Coordinates of C-alpha atoms in Angstrom, one line a residue:
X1 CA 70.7 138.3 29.0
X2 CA 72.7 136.6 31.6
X3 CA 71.7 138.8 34.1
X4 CA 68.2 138.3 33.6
X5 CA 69.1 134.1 34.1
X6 CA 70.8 134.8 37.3
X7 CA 67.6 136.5 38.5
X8 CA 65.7 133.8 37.7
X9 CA 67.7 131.5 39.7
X10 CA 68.5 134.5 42.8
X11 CA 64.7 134.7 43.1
X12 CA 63.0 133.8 46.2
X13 CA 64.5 133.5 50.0
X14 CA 67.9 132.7 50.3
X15 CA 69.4 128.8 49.9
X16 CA 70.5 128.5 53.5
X17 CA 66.6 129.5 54.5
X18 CA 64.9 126.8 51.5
X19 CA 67.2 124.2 53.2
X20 CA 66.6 124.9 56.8
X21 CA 62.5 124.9 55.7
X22 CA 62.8 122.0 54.2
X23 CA 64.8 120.2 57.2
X24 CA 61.8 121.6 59.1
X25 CA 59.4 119.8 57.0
X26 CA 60.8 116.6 56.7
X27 CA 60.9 116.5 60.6
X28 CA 57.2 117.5 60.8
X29 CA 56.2 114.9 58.6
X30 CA 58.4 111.9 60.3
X31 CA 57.4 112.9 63.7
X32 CA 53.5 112.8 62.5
X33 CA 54.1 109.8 60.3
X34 CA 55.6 108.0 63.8
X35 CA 53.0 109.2 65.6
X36 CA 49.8 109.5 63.9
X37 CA 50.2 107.0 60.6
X38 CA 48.8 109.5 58.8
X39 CA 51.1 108.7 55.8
X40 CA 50.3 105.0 55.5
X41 CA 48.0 105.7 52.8
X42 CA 50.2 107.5 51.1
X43 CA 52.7 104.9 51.3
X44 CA 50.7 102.3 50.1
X45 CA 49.7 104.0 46.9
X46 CA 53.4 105.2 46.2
X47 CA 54.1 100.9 46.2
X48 CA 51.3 100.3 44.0
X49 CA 52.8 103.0 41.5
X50 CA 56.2 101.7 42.0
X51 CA 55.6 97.9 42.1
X52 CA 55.1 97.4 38.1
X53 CA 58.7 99.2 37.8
X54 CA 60.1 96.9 40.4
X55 CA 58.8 93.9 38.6
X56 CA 60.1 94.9 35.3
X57 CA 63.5 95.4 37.1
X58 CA 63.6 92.1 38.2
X59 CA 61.8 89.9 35.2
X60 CA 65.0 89.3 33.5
X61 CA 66.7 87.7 36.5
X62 CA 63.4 85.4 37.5
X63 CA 62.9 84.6 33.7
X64 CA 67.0 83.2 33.7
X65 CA 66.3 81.2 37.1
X66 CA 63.3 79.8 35.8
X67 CA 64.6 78.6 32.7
X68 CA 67.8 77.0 34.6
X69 CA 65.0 74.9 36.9
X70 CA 63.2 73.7 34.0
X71 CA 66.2 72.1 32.4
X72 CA 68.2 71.2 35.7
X73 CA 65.0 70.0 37.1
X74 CA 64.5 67.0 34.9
X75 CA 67.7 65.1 35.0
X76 CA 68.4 65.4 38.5
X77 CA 64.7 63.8 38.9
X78 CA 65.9 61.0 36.4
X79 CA 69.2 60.4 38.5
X80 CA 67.5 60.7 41.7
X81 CA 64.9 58.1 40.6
X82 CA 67.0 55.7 39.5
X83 CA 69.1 56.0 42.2
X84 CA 66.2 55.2 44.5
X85 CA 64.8 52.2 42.8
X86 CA 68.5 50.6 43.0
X87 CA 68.0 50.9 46.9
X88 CA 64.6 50.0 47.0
X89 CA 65.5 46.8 44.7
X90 CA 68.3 45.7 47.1
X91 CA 66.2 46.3 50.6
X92 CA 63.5 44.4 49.1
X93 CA 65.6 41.3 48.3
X94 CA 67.4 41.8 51.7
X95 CA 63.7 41.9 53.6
X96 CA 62.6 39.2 51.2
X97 CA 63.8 36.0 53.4
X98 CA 62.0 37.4 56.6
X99 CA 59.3 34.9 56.5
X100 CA 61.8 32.1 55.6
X101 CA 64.1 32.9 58.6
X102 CA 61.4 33.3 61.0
X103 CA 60.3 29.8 60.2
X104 CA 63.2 28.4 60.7
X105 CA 64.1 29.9 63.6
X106 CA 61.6 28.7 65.5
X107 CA 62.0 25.2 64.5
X108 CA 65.7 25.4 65.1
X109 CA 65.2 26.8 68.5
X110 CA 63.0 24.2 69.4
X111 CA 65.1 21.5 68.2
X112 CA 68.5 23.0 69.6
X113 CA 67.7 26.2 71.2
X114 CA 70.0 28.3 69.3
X115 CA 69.6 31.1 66.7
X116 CA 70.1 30.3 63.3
X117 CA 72.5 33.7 61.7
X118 CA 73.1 34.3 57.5
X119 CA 75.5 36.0 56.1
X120 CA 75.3 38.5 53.3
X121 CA 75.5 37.3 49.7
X122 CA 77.4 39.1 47.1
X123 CA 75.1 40.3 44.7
X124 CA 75.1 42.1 40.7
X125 CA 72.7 44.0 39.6
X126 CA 71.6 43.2 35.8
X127 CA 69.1 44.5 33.0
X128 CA 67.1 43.5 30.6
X129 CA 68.1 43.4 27.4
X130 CA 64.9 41.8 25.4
X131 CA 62.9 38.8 25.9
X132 CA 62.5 35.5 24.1
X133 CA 58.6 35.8 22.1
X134 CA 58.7 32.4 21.7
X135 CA 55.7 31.3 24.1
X136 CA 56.7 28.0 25.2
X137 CA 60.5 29.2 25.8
X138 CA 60.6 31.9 28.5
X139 CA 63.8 33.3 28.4
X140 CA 65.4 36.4 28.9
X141 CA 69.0 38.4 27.5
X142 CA 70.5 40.0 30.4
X143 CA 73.4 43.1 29.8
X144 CA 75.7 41.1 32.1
X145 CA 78.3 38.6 30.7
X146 CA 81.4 36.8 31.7
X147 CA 83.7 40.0 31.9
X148 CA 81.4 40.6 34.8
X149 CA 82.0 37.1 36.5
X150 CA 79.0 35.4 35.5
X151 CA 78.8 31.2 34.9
X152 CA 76.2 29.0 33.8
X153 CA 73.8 27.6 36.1
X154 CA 73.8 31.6 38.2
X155 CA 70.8 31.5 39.8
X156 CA 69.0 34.6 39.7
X157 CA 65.9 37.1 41.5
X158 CA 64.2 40.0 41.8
X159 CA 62.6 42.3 44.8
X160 CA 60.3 39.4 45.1
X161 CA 61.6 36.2 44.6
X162 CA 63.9 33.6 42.7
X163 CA 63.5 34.4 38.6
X164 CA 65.7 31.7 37.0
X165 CA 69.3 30.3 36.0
X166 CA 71.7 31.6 33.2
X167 CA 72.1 29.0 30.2
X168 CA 74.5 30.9 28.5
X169 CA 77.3 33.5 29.5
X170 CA 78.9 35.1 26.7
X171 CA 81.9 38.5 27.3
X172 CA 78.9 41.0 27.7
X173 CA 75.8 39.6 27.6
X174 CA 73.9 36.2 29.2
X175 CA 70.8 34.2 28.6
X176 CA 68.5 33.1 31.5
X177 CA 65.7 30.7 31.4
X178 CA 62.9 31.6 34.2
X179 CA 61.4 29.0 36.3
X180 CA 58.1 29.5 34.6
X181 CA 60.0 27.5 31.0
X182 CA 58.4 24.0 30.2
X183 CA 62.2 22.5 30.9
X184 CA 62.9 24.5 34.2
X185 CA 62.8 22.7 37.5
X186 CA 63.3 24.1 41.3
X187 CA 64.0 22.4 44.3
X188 CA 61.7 23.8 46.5
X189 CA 59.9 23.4 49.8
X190 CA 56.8 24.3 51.9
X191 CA 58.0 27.2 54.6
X192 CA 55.1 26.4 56.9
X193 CA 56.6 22.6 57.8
X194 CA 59.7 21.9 55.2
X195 CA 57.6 19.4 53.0
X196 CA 60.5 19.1 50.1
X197 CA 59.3 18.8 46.1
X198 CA 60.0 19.9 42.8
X199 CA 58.6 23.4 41.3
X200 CA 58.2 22.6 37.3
X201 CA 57.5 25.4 34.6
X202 CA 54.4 24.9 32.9
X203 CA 55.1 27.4 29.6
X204 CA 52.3 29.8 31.3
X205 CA 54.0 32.7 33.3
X206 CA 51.8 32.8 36.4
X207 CA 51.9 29.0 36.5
X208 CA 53.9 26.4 38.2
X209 CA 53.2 22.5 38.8
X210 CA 54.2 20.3 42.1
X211 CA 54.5 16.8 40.6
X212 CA 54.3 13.4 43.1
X213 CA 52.9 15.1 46.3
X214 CA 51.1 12.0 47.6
X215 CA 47.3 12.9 48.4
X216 CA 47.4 13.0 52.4
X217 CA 50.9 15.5 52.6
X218 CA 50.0 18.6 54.5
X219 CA 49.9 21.4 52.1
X220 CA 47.5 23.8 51.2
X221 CA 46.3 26.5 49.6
X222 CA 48.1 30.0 50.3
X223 CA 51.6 28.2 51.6
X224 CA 54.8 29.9 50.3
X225 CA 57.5 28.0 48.7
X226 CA 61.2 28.5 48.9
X227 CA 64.2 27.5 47.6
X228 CA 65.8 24.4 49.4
X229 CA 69.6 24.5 48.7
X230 CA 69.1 21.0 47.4
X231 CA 71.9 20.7 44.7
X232 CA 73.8 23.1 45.4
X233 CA 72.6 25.6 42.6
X234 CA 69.8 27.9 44.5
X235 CA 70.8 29.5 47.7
X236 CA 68.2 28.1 50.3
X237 CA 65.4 29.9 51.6
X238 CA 64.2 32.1 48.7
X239 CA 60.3 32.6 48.1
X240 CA 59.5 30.7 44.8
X241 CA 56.0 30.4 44.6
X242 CA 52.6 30.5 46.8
X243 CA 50.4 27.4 46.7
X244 CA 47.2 28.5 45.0
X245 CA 45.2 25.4 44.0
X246 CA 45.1 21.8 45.7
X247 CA 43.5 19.1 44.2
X248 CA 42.9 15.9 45.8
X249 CA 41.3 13.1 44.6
X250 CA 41.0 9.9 46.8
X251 CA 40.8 7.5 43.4
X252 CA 44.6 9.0 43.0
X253 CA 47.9 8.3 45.2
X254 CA 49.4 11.9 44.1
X255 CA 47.4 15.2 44.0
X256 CA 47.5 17.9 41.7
X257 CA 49.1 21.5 43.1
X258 CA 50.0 24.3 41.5
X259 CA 51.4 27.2 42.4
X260 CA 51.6 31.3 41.1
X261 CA 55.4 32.6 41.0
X262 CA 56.2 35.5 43.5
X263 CA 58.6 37.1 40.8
X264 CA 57.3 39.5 38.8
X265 CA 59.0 37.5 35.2
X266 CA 56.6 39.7 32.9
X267 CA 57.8 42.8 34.9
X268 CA 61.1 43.0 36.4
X269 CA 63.4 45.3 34.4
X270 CA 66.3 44.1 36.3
X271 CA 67.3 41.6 38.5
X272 CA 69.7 40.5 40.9
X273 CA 72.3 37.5 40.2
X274 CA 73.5 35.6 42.9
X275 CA 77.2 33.9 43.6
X276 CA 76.8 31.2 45.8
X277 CA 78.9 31.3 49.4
X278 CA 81.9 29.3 48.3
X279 CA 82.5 31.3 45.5
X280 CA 82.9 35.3 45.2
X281 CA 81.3 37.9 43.9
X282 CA 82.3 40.3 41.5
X283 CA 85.6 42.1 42.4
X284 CA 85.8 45.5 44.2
X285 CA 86.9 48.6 42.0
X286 CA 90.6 49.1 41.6
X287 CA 92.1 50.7 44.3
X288 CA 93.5 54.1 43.2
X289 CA 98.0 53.4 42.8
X290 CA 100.3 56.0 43.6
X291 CA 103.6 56.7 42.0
X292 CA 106.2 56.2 44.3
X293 CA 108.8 58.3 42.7
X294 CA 106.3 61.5 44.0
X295 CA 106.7 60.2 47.9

C-alpha cells in the first residue's frame, strides 16, 4: 500500500523539470503581459472576484472609525461653536464704535488737527439667566455677581449696542434693567452733529422716546444715537438707538422723536459688562506658585 502512494506522488517528470517549466511560464506570461496587456482583462475580473473579500476584511475597522466620528463629531462641533460666537461677540463690540470714532475724528481734526486715540476697556462676558415677564418692567437676571466684581449702576451691551445698567449685584447672580424699562434713562447724543438729549424707555422693546428737543434742532430720521459719557455711568460713544420717526408740529415748541434700540434686548443670550476707565476690570487668573523648597 505505501508503495502504490509513492507512485502516485513519483508520477510524471521529475521536480527539478516541473519547476524549471514553470519558471519558464511565469516568464512567458510577464514578458507578454509587459508587452502586449493581454492580461489586463484577466486582471480586472480577478479584482472584481476579490473585492467583496477585501471589503469584508476591512468592514470591521471602517464600522469602528465611523462610529468614533459620529460621537466625537458632535461635541467638538458644540465647543468649536461656542468658541466662535465668543470671538464673534467680542469683534463685534470692538468694530461697534467705528461710526462713532469716525465722527469724531473728523470734528476733532478740524477743530485741533490731531487724532483722537481710545484705549481698550476691560470687559466680562455674562448670560442670561431668565427674564422679567412682567411687561412694563424689562429686566433681566444675569449668571454674573459680585464674586465676579460686578456694582450697581455697570453699564452693560451686546454685539450691537448699549443694553442697560445692573440694579442689583448679589455673590453670583445680578439684575439688569434695559434701556427699553418705563424708569430707564440714557444720556445720549446725535453722532451726525453732537445734538445732546435724553433716551427714555417707553415699556415697548423696539421703542425709545427723545423728550424736549425743541422743534427747529437738526435731527432726523435714520441718525444714530450714542452714549455721551454725561454722568459718568455709560462709557461715551456707544450706539444706543437710530432715529426712526420725527414729528414736528409748528403749534408745539418741542417735537416728538423716537427712536428703535440697536441692541437686540429680546435676543441677546449674553452680553458684555463694562468697568469704566478708572476702575478695573476683573482680575487676571492666579499665576501658577512654585514651592521653593524644590529650587
Amino acid at each position: 500500500r505505501d508503495s502504490a502512494i509513492k507512485q502516485i506522488f513519483t508520477a510524471g517528470p521529475p521536480l527539478f523539470a516541473r519547476l524549471v517549466g514553470l519558471v519558464l511560464l511565469s516568464i512567458g506570461l510577464m514578458t507578454i503581459d509587459h508587452r502586449e496587456h493581454h492580461l489586463d482583462s484577466v486582471r480586472g475580473g480577478l479584482s472584481v472576484l476579490v473585492y467583496p473579500l477585501q471589503w469584508l476584511v476591512d468592514l470591521p475597522g471602517s464600522t469602528g472609525e465611523w462610529f468614533r466620528e459620529s460621537l466625537s463629531t458632535r461635541r467638538e462641533l458644540q465647543e468649536e461653536n461656542a468658541s466662535l460666537r465668543t470671538q464673534q461677540l467680542l469683534l463685534n463690540t470692538q468694530l461697534q464704535k467705528l461710526e462713532a470714532l469716525e465722527a469724531e475724528n473728523r470734528r476733532l481734526r478740524a477743530l485741533l488737527d490731531s487724532s483722537f486715540e481710545v484705549g481698550k476697556r476691560p470687559m466680562l462676558i455674562a448670560g442670561l439667566l431668565s427674564v422679567d415677564m412682567d411687561p412694563y418692567r424689562h429686566q433681566i437676571e444675569l449668571n454674573k455677581g459680585a464674586l465676579d466684581h460686578l456694582f450697581e449702576g455697570q453699564p452693560l451691551l451686546d454685539s450691537r449696542g448699549m443694553m442697560g445698567q445692573l440694579i442689583h449685584v448679589g455673590p453670583f447672580t445680578s439684575t439688569a434693567m434695559l434701556i427699553t424699562d418705563p424708569s430707564h434713562a440714557i444720556p445720549v447724543q446725535v453722532n451726525r452733529n453732537g445734538l445732546r438729549t435724553i433716551a427714555l424707555g417707553t415699556g415697548t422693546i423696539d421703542r425709545l422716546e427723545l423728550p424736549h428737543i425743541p422743534d427747529n434742532a437738526d435731527i432726523r430720521v435714520g441718525d444714530l444715537l450714542v452714549t455721551s459719557g454725561l454722568g459718568g455711568r455709560f462709557p461715551p460713544g456707544y450706539p444706543v438707538a437710530e432715529v426712526i420717526d420725527v414729528e414736528q408740529d409748528p403749534g408745539r415748541a418741542f417735537s416728538h422723536v423716537t427712536a428703535r434700540p440697536r441692541a437686540l434686548l429680546d435676543r441677546s443670550r449674553e452680553v458684555l459688562v463694562v468697568w469704566p476707565p478708572e476702575l478695573e476690570g476683573p482680575p487676571p487668573p492666579p499665576a501658577p506658585t512654585t514651592d521653593k523648597s524644590d529650587t
